[in-house]
Structures are given as structure tokens and as C-alpha cells.
Short mmCIF file of C-alpha atoms and ligand atoms in Angstrom, two decimals:
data_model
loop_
_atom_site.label_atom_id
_atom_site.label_comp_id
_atom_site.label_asym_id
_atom_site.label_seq_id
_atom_site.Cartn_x
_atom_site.Cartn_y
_atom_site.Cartn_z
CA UNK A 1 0.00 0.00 0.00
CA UNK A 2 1.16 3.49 -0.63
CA UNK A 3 -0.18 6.43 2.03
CA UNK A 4 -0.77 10.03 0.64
CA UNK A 5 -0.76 13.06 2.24
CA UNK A 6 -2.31 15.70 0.14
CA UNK A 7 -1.62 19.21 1.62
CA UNK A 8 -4.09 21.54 0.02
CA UNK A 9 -7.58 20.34 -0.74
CA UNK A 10 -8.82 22.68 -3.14
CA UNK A 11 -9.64 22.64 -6.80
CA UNK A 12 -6.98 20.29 -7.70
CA UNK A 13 -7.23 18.20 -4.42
CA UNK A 14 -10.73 17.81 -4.59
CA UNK A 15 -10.09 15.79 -7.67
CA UNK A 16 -7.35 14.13 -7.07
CA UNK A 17 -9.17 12.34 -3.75
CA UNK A 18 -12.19 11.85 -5.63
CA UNK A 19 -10.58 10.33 -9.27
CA UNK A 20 -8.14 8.10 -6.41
CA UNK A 21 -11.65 6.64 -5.64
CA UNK A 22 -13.49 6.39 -9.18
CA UNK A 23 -10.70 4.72 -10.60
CA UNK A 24 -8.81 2.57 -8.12
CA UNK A 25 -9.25 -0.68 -10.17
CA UNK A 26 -7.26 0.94 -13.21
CA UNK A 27 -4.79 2.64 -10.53
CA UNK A 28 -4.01 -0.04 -8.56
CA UNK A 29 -3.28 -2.45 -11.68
CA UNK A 30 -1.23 0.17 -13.38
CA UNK A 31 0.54 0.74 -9.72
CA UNK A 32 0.81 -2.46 -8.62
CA UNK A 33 -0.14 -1.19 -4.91
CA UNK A 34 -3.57 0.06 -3.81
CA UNK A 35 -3.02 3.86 -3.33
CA UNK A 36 -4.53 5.79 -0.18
CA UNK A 37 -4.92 9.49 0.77
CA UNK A 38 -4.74 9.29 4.94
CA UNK A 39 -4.79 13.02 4.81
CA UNK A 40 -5.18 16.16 3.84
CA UNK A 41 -4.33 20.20 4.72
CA UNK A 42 -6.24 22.96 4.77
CA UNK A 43 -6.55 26.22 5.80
CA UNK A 44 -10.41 26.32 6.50
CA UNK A 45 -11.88 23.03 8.68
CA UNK A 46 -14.74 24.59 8.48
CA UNK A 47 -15.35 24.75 4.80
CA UNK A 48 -17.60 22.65 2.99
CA UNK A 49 -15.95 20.17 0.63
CA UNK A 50 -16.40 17.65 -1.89
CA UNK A 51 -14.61 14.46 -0.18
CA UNK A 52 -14.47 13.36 3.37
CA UNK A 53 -10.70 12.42 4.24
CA UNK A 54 -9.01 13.20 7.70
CA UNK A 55 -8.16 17.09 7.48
CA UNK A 56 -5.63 19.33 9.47
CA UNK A 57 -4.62 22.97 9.73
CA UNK A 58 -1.28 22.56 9.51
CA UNK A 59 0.77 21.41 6.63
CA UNK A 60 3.85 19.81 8.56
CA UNK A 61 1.39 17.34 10.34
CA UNK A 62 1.71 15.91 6.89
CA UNK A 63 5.33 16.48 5.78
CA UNK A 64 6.20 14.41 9.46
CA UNK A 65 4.14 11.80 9.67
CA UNK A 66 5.43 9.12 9.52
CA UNK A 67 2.47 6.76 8.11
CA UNK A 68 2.94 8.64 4.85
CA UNK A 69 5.12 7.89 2.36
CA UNK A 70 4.20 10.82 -1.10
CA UNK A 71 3.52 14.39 0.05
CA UNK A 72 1.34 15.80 -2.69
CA UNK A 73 1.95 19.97 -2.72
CA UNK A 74 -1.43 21.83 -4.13
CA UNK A 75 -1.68 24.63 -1.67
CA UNK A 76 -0.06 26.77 -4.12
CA UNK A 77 2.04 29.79 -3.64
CA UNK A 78 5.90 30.04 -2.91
CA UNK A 79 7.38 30.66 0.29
CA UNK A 80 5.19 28.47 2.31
CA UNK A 81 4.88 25.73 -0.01
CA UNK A 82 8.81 25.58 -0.31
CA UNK A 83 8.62 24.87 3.57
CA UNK A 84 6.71 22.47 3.15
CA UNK A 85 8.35 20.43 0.19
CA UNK A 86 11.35 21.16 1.58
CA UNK A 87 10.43 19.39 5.29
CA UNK A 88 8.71 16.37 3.08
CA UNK A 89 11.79 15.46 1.47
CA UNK A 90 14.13 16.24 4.75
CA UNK A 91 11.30 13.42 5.98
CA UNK A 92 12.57 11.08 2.87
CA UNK A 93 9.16 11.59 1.38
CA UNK A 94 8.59 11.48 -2.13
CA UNK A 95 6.86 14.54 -3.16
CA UNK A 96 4.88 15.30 -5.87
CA UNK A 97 3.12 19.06 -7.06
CA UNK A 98 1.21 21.04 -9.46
CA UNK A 99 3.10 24.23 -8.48
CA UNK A 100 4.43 26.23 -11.09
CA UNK A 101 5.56 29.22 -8.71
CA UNK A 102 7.52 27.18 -6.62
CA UNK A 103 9.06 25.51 -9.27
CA UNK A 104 9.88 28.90 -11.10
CA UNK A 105 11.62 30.19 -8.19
CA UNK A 106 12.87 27.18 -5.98
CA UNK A 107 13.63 24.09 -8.76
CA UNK A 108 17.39 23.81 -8.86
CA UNK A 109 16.97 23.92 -4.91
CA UNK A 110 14.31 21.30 -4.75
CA UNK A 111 16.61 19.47 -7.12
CA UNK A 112 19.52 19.36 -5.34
CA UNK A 113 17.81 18.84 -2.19
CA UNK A 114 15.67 15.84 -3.53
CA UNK A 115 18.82 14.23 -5.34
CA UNK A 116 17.22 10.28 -5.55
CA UNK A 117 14.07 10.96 -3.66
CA UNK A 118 11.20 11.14 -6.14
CA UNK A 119 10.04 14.41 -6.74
CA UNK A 120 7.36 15.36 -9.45
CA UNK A 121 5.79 17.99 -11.35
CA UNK A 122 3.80 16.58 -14.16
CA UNK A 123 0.86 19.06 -13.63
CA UNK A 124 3.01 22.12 -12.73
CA UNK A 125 2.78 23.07 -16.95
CA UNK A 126 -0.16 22.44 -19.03
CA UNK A 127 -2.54 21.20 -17.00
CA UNK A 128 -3.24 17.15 -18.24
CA UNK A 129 -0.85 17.09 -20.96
CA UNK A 130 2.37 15.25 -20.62
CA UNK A 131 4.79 17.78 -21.34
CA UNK A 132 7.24 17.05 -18.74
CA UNK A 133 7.36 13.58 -19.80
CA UNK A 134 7.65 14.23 -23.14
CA UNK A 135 10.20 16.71 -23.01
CA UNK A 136 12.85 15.00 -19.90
CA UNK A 137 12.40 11.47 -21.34
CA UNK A 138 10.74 10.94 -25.12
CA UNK A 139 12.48 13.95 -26.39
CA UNK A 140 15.95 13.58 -24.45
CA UNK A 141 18.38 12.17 -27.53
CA UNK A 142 17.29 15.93 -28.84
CA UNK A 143 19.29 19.45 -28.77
CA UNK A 144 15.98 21.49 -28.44
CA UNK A 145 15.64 24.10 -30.77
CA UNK A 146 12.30 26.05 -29.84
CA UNK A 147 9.39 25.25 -27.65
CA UNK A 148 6.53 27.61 -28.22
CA UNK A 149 3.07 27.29 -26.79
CA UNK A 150 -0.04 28.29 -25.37
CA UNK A 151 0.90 27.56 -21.64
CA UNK A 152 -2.00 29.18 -19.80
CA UNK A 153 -6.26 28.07 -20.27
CA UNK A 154 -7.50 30.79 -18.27
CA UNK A 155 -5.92 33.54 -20.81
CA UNK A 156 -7.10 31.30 -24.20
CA UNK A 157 -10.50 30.66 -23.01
CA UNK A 158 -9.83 34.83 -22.29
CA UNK A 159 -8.69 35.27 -26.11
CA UNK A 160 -11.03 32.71 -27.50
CA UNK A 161 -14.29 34.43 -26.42
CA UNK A 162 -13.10 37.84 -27.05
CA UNK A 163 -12.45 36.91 -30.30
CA UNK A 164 -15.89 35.62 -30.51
CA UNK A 165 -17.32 38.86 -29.26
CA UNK A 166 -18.82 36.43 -26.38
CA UNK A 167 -18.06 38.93 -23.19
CA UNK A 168 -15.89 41.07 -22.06
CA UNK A 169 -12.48 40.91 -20.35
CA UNK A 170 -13.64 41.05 -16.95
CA UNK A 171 -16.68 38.85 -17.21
CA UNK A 172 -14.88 36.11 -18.93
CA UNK A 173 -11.99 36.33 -16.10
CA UNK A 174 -14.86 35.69 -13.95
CA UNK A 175 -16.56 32.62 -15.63
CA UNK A 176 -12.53 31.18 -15.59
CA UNK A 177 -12.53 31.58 -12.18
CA UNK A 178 -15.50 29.76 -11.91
CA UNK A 179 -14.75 27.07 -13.39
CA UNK A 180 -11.86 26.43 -11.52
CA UNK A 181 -8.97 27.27 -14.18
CA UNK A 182 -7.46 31.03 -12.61
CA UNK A 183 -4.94 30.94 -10.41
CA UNK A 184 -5.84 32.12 -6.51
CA UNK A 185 -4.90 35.63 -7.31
CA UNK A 186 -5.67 35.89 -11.36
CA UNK A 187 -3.46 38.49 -11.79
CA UNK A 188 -0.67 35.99 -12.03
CA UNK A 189 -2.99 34.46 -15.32
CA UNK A 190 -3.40 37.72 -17.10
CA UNK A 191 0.10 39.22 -16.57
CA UNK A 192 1.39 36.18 -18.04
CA UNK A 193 3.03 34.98 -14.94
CA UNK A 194 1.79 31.36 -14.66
CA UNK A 195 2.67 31.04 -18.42
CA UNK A 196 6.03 32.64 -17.74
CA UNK A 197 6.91 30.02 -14.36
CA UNK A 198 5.38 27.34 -16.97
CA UNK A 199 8.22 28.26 -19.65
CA UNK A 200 11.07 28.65 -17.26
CA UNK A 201 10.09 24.58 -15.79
CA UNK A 202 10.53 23.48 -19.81
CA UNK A 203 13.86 25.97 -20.03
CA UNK A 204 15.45 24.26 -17.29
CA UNK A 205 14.51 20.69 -18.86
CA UNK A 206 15.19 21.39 -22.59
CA UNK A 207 18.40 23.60 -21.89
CA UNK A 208 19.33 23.50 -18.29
CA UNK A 209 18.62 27.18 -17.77
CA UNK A 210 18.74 28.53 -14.17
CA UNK A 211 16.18 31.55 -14.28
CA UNK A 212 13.51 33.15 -12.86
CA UNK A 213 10.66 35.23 -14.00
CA UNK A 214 12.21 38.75 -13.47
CA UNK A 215 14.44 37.92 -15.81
CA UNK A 216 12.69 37.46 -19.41
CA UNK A 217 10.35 39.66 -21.26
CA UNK A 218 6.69 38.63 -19.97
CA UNK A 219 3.70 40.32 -21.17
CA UNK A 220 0.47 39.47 -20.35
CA UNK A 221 -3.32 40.00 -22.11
CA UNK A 222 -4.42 43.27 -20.73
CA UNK A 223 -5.31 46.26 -23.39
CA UNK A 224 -5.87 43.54 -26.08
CA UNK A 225 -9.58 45.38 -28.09
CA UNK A 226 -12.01 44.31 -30.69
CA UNK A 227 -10.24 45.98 -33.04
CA UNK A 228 -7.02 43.94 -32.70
CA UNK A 229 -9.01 41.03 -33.71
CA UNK A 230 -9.88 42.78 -36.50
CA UNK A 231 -6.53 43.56 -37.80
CA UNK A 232 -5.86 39.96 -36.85
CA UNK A 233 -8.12 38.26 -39.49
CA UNK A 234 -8.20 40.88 -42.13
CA UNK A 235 -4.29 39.83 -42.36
CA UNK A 236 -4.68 35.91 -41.36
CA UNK A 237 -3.56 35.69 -37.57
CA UNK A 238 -4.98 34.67 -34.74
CA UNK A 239 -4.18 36.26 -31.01
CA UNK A 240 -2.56 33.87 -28.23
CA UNK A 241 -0.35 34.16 -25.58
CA UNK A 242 2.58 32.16 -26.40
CA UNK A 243 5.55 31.18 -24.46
CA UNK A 244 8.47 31.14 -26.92
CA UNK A 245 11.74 29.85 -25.98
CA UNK A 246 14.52 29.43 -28.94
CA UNK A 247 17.71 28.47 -28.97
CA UNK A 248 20.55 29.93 -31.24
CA UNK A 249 24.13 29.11 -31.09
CA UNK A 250 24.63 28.91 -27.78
CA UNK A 251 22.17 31.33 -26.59
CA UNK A 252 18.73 30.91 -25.59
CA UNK A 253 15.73 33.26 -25.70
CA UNK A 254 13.06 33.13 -23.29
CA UNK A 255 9.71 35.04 -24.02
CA UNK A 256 5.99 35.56 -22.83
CA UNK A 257 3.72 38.00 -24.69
CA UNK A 258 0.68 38.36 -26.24
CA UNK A 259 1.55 36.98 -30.00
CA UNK A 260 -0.21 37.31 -33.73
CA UNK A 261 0.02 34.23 -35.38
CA UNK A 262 -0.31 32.81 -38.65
CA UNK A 263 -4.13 31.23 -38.14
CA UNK A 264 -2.95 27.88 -40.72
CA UNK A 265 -0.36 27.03 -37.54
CA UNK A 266 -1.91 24.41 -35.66
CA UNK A 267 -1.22 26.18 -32.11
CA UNK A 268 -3.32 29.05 -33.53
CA UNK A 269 -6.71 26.63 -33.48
CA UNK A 270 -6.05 25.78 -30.23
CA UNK A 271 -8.99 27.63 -28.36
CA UNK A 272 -10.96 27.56 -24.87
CA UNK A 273 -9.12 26.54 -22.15
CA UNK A 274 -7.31 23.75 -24.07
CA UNK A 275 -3.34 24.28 -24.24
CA UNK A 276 -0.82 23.62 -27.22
CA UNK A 277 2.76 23.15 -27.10
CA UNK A 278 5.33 23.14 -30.45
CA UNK A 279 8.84 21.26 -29.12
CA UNK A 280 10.84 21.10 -32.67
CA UNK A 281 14.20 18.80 -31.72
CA UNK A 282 17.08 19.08 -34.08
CA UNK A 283 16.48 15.24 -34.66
CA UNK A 284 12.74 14.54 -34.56
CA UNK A 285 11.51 17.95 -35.83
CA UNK A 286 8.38 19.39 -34.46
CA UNK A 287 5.95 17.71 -31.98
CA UNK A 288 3.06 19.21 -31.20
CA UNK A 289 1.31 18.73 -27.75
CA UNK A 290 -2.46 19.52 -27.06
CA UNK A 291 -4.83 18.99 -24.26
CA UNK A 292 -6.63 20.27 -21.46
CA UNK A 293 -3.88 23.16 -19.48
CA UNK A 294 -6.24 23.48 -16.59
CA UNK A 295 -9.22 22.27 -14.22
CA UNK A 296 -9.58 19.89 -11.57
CA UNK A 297 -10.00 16.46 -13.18
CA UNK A 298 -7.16 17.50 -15.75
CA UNK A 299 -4.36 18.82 -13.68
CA UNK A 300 -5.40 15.26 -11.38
CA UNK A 301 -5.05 13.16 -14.32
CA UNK A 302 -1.08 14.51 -14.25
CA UNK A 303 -0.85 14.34 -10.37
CA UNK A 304 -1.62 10.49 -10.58
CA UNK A 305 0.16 9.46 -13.03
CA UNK A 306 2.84 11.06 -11.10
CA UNK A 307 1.56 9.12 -8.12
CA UNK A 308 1.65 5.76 -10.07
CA UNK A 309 5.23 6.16 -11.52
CA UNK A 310 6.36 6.56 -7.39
CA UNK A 311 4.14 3.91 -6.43
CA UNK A 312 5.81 1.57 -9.32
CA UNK A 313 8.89 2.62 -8.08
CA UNK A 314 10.37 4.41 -11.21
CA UNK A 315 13.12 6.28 -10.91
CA UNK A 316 12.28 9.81 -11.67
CA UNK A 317 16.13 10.98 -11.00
CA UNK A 318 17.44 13.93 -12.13
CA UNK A 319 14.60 15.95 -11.11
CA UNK A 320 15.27 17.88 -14.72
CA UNK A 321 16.03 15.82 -16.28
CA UNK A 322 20.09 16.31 -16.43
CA UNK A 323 22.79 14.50 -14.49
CA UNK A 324 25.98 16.68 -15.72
CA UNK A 325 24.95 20.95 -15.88
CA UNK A 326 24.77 22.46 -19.06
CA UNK A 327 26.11 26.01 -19.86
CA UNK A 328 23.18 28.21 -21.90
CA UNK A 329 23.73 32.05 -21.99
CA UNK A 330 20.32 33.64 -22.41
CA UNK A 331 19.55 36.71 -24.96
CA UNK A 332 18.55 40.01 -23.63
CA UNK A 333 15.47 41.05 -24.59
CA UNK A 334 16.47 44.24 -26.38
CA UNK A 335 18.12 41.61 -28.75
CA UNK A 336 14.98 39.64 -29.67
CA UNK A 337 14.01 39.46 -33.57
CA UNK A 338 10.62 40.37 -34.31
CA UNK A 339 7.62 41.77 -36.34
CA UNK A 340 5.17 43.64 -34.72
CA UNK A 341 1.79 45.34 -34.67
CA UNK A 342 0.36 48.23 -33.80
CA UNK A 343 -2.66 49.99 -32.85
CA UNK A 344 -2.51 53.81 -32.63
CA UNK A 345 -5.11 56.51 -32.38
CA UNK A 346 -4.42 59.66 -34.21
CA UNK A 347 -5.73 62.81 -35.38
CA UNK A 348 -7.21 62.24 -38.65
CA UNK A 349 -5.18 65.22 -41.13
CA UNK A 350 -2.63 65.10 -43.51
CA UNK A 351 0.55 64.43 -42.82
CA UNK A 352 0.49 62.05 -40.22
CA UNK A 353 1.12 58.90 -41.93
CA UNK A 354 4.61 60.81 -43.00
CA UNK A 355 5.29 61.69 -39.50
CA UNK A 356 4.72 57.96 -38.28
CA UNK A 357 6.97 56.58 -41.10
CA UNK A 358 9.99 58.85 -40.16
CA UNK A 359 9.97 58.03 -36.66
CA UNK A 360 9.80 54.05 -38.01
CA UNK A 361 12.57 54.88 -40.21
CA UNK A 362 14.56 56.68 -38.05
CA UNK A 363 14.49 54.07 -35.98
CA UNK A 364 15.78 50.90 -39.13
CA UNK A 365 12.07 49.58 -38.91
CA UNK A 366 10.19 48.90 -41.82
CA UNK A 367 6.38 48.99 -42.20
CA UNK A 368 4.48 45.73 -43.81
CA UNK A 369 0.83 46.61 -43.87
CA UNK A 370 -1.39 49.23 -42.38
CA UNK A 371 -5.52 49.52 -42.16
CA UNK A 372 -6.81 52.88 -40.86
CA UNK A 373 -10.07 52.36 -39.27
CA UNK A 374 -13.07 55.28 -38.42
CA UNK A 375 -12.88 56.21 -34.48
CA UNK A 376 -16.14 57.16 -32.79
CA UNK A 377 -14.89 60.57 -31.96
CA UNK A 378 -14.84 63.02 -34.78
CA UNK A 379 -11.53 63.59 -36.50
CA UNK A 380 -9.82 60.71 -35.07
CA UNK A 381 -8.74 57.54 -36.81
CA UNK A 382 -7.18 53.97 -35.59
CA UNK A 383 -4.21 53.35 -37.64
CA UNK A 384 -3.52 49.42 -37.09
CA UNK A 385 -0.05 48.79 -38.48
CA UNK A 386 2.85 45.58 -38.75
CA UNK A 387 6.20 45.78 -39.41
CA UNK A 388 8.57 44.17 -40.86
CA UNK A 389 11.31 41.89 -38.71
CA UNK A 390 13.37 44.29 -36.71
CA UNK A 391 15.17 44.84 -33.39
CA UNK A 392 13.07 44.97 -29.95
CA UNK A 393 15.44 47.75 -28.69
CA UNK A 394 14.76 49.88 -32.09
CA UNK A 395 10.95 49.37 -31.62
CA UNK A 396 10.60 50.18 -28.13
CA UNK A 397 12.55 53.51 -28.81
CA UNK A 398 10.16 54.16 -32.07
CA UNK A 399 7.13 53.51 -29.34
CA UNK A 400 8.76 56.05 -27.05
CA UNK A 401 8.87 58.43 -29.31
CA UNK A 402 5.60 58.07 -30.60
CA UNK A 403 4.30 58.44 -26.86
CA UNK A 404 5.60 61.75 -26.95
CA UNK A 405 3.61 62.89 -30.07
CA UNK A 406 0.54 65.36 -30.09
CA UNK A 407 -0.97 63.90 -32.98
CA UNK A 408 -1.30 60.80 -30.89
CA UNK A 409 -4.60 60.29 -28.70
CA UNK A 410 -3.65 56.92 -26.73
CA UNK A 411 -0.25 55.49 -26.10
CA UNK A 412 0.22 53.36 -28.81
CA UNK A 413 -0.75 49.53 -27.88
CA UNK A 414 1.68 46.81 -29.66
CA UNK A 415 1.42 43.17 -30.07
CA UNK A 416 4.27 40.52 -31.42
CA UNK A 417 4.19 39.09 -34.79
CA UNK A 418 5.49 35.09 -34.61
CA UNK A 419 6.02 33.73 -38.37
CA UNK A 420 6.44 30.16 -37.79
CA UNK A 421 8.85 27.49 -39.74
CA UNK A 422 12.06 29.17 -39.84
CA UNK A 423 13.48 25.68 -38.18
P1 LIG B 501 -7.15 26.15 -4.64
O1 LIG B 501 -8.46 25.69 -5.15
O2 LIG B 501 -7.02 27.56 -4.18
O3 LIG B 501 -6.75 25.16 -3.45
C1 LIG B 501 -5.70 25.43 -2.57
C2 LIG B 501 -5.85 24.53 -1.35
O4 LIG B 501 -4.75 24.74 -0.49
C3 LIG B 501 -7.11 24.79 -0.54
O5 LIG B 501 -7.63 23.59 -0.06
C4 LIG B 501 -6.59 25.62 0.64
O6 LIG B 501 -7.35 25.45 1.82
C5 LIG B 501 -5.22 25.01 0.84
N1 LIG B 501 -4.29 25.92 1.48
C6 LIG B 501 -3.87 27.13 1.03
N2 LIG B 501 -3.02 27.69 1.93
C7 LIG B 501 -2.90 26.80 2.93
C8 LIG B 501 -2.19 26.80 4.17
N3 LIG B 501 -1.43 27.84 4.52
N4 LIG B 501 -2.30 25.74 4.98
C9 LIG B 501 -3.09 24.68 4.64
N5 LIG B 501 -3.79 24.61 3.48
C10 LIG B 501 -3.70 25.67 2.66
O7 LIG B 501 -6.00 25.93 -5.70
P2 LIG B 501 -5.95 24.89 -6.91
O8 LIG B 501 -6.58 25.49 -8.11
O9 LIG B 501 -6.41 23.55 -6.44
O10 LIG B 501 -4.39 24.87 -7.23
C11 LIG B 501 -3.49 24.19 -6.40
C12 LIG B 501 -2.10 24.17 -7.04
O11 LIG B 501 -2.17 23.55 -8.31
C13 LIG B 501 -1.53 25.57 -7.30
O12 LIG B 501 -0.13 25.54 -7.17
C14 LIG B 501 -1.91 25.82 -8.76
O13 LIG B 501 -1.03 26.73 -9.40
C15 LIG B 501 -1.71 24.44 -9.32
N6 LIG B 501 -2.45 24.15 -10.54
C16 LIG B 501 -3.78 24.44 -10.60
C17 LIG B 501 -4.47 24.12 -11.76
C18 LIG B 501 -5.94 24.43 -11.91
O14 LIG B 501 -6.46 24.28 -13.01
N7 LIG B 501 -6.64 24.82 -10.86
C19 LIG B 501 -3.81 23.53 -12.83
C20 LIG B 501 -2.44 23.24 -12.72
C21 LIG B 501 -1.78 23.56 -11.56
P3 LIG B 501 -8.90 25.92 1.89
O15 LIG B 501 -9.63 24.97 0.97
O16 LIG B 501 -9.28 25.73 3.30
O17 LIG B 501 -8.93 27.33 1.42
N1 LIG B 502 -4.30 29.04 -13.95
C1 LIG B 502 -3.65 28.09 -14.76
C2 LIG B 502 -4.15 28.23 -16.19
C3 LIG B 502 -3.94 26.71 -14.25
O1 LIG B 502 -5.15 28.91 -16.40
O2 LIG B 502 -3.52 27.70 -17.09
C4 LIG B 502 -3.18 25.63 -14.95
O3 LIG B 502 -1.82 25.68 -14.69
#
């Protein structure tokens, strides 16, 4: 037999305890042992939940005791939760989480202080697909050359029903939250946080990189209009928010933003709260990944299957997947390659087209296509332009520039451009 302890009984819990119980006969062939949950933490005894287990208020009941042998982590957050992982495996208890935060700040720690206890994180990026799995052992004879995906449900079911004029921003948010896919504060959702933490866990596995979120260009979905959607399919796009990460030579870029792309790309169908992922390996090519990236039952389905693979006793050493360190420089962000768009109100007189194009020239960036669109207000227009490829640093001194312009009504709002299949 194999005792649980789940600390944090919430969305994710909830599930796991209650999918432990619909399919035991399945779980207990695959695992070979019968698999119990003796406990769980919480923070509120009193609340009303779902499945009756033994509960307790305090985490380290669970990371101690020593009738349980896997700590499963879905409390969430970072400082606590790295306590508490932390005390599990000083216990020599395999641990297993869904939590992205911790692992964007605390992995090489975890990793060094697991060394060959099991410790797993199926769940902590996309939800029920088997990325990590995928990526640390199907895809480990590879050099990685790109990973780019839709890492976060709450922000493409966001995208999807803007898109489909079906709400707006703040009502959608809600109905996410609802149904169980934001994160306990959202804000880490729409900033493109949780999709950031989600690309750094990959980073570390496809190219041993050692950062954290303060340190690469995230983005998230706020300010995105109608009218970008728009521009979008007049010019054959689609709007996600990708996760890019590409390696070059020795250096590796590492990217979350807002992104047009190309709507024939498969990731750009990807809609709802469903997520996509694009690995391309120097020897396989691309694989493409797709499933549910959030949700109770989903992000369970990973948790057990991490459950199983301790239970079976598979060795799930190195924790990412490498047992020598690998040196990776990362790009700055002023360095990143791109094409972008933009949306810009301005007064609606002649002349201002040339005034935009000098400031774009001035600064080596070259304009693809433009649509100018009627504004409500009298005498304005939307211009809604995209460039061609050019320099991050020139474009984000062309957009300070442009702030500073009278004939401009708004600060201008910008969006990447990712053209696909240059690997
Ligand atoms: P949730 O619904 O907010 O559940 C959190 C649980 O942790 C609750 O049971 C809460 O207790 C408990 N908890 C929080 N602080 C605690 C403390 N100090 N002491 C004891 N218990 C505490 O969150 P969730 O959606 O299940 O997410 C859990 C983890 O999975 C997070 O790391 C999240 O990022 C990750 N994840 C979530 C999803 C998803 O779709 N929801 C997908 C992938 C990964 P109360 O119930 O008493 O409040
Ligand atoms: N809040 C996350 C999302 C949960 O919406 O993708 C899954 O990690």
C-alpha cells in the first residue's frame, strides 16, 4: 500500500481524492499497490468540501508523519509551499506538485535537495498534458531548438471568447474563475506569470537554464480590443499568448507576450481553455502537444500518473532531467528578432502617416501593412499597423517616441508578430 498526504484540498485536491476513488481498479493495476490518501491540509476546517478524508490545519502534520510515504503539494504559492516540500523530502518523502511558482523560483533547490528521492511535477505546466514527460524522457536524444506554446487556459479561453465577441475581459476572467482554471490571485494568469513560471520549468529541462521570471520579457493580455481582432483576421492571424523559448548558437531566448500568429499554424486553433505546445528537436523535428492546461480532473489526471510512476517505483532521478549541468547564456530582450503590430489613435489630417513613417525609419524599422479604421470621436482615426522583422530595442525607442507625439490620442498599444517554420 502506498499512504498520501495531500496538503491543500482545493480545486486540484478535490479531484485528485475523488478520481483516487473512481478509478482505483485501473490505478491499482497500473501501480501495482492500492493507493490511499490518509490526509489532507487545509486552511479552512470549516469549509464545505467535496470528499471526506481526515483534514488538518497545519501542513507539517503531513510532511512528518510518519504513516505517509508521497507528500502531494497543491496549496499553491511560494514561500510556504517551499517549507513544506522542503520538510517532506528532509522526511525522505517522495513529493509530488502542481506548483508552477515554486518551481519557477525554488527548482534547482528542490533538485539538489531531492537528489534520488522522487520528486514530481507533471501538472506544474499544461494542465493534463504530458509535457514534462515528453520533453525529460521521449524527447531527451534531442538538442531542443524552440518550444513555443499556449501555456495558460485561463488567458485562451480569455482570447477565445473575445475573439468571438462572447463577453468582455472582466466577465470572462470571472466565468474562468469559476470554473476552476485562474490561479488564486488571477493576476498571475493575465500578466502572463503562470505562463512565464510554466516556460522557465521546460527551459530548465530542454536547456538547463537557471532563471527566474524577473528575468525574461513577460507580457500578459491586458489592453488587447475588438479591433485587434480585426486587424488579426483581415491579415490571417490569430491572437494567443505564447511562451516562446529558442535556442541559437549557444544562446537561448526566453519570451511571454501576447503573439499574432499565422491562423494555418496548428497552435493558432487551439482555443478555450485547451493548451498547445510546439517542441521542434534538431532530430525529430516538431511535436506538437495539445490537451486540457487546466481544471480539476485534468491537472489530477497529471498528479496520478505522477503518483503511479512513485508507487511503481520508477526512478524519476534527475529531477530535470540532467545528471551533468549544461552552460546556456540567455539573450537580452532588447536583442529579440521580431515583427510587430500596432494599434494607434491619431488625429485624422494630412501628414500624419509621413510623420509615423519617419519616426519608423529613423528608428531601421520597416512597415508591412497598415488599415486605418473610423474612431467614434470626430476627426480621429485607428491606424492598425505591422512591421517588418526588426530589433526589440529599435521598436521600443520608435514607441517612445511616438508616446511623446501630439498627434497621438492613446499610447500606442503593440502586439508581437510570430512567423512560424524558420526551423
Ligand atoms: P485552490 O483551489 O485555491 O486550493 C488550494 C488549497 O490549499 C485549498 O484547499 C486551501 O485550503 C489550501 N491551502 C492554502 N493555503 C494553505 C495553508 N497555509 N495551509 C493549509 N492549506 C492551505 O488551488 P488549486 O486550483 O487547487 O491549485 C493548487 C495548485 O495547483 C496551485 O499551485 C496551482 O497553481 C496548481 N495548478 C492548478 C491548476 C488548476 O487548473 N486549478 C492547474 C495546474 C496547476 P482551503 O480549501 O481551506 O482554502
Ligand atoms: N491558472 C492556470 C491556467 C492553471 O489557467 O492555465 C493551470 O496551470
Amino acid at each position: 500500500m502506498v499512504r498520501v498526504g495531500i496538503v491543500g484540498v482545493g480545486t486540484v485536491g478535490e479531484s485528485v481524492v475523488k478520481i483516487l476513488k473512481k478509478n482505483k481498479d485501473i490505478i491499482q493495476a497500473r501501480a501495482g499497490k492500492e493507493i490511499v490518501v490518509v490526509k489532507g491540509a487545509v486552511r479552512d476546517l470549516e469549509k464545505t468540501r467535496e470528499v471526506d478524508i481526515p483534514l488538518t490545519t497545519d501542513p507539517f502534520e503531513i510532511t512528518q508523519d510518519p504513516n505517509i510515504d508521497i507528500v502531494v503539494e497543491l496549496m499553491g504559492g511560494v514561500e510556504l509551499a517551499y517549507r513544506v516540500v522542503k520538510s517532506a523530502l528532509e522526511n525522505k518523502k517522495a513529493v509530488v506538485t502542481a506548483n508552477k511558482a515554486l518551481l519557477a523560483y525554488h527548482r534547482y533547490e528542490l533538485q539538489q535537495l531531492a537528489q534520488d528521492i522522487p520528486f514530481e511535477f507533471e501538472a506544474s505546466v499544461a494542465g493534463g498534458i504530458p509535457i514534462i514527460k515528453a520533453l525529460r524522457e521521449g524527447l531527451s536524444a534531442n538538442h531542443i531548438l524552440a518550444i513555443r506554446g499556449i501555456m495558460n487556459g485561463t488567458c485562451n479561453y480569455i482570447l477565445t471568447k473575445m475573439e468571438r465577441g462572447e463577453g468582455d475581459f472582466n466577465t470572462i476572467l470571472k466565468e474562468a474563475q469559476e470554473l476552476g482554471y485562474a490561479e488564486a490571485d488571477p493576476a498571475f494568469d493575465i500578466d502572463g506569470y503562470d505562463a512565464a513560471h510554466k516556460l522557465l520549468i521546460l527551459a530548465s529541462i530542454a536547456y538547463g537554464i537557471d532563471a527566474k521570471p524577473e528575468d525574461i520579457l513577460v507580457e500578459g493580455i491586458k489592453g488587447i480590443e475588438a479591433l485587434d481582432f480585426e486587424f488579426a483576421k483581415e491579415f490571417g492571424y490569430k491572437i494567443k499568448l505564447l511562451s516562446i523559448a529558442k535556442k541559437r548558437e549557444d544562446e537561448v531566448e526566453l519570451r511571454v507576450h501576447p503573439t499574432l500568429i499565422r491562423e494555418k499554424e496548428l497552435i493558432a486553433k487551439i482555443e478555450g481553455v485547451m493548451n498547445g505546445i510546439s517542441v521542434i528537436g534538431d532530430v525529430v523535428g516538431e511535436t506538437v502537444y495539445y490537451g486540457p492546461g487546466a481544471g480539476g480532473d485534468a491537472t489530477a489526471s497529471a498528479v496520478i500518473s505522477n503518483i503511479i510512476d512513485i508507487a511503481r517505483g520508477g526512478n524519476c532521478s534527475p529531477m530535470l532531467g540532467f545528471k551533468k549541468p549544461l552552460e546556456a547564456g540567455m539573450k537580452l530582450s532588447q536583442e529579440i528578432l521580431s515583427k510587430y503590430y500596432l494599434r494607434m489613435v491619431v488625429e485624422d489630417k494630412p501628414g500624419i502617416l509621413a510623420k509615423i513613417a519617419t519616426i519608423f525609419g529613423e528608428n531601421n524599422i520597416s512597415i508591412e501593412s497598415m488599415l486605418q479604421k473610423a474612431a467614434k470621436e470626430e476627426k480621429l482615426a485607428y491606424l492598425l499597423l505591422s512591421t517588418h522583422c526588426c530589433k526589440e530595442e529599435d521598436i521600443q525607442k520608435a514607441l517612445s517616441t511616438l508616446k511623446s507625439q501630439q498627434f497621438l490620442k492613446q499610447n500606442p498599444f503593440m502586439i508581437r508578430i510570430e512567423e512560424y517554420g524558420n526551423y
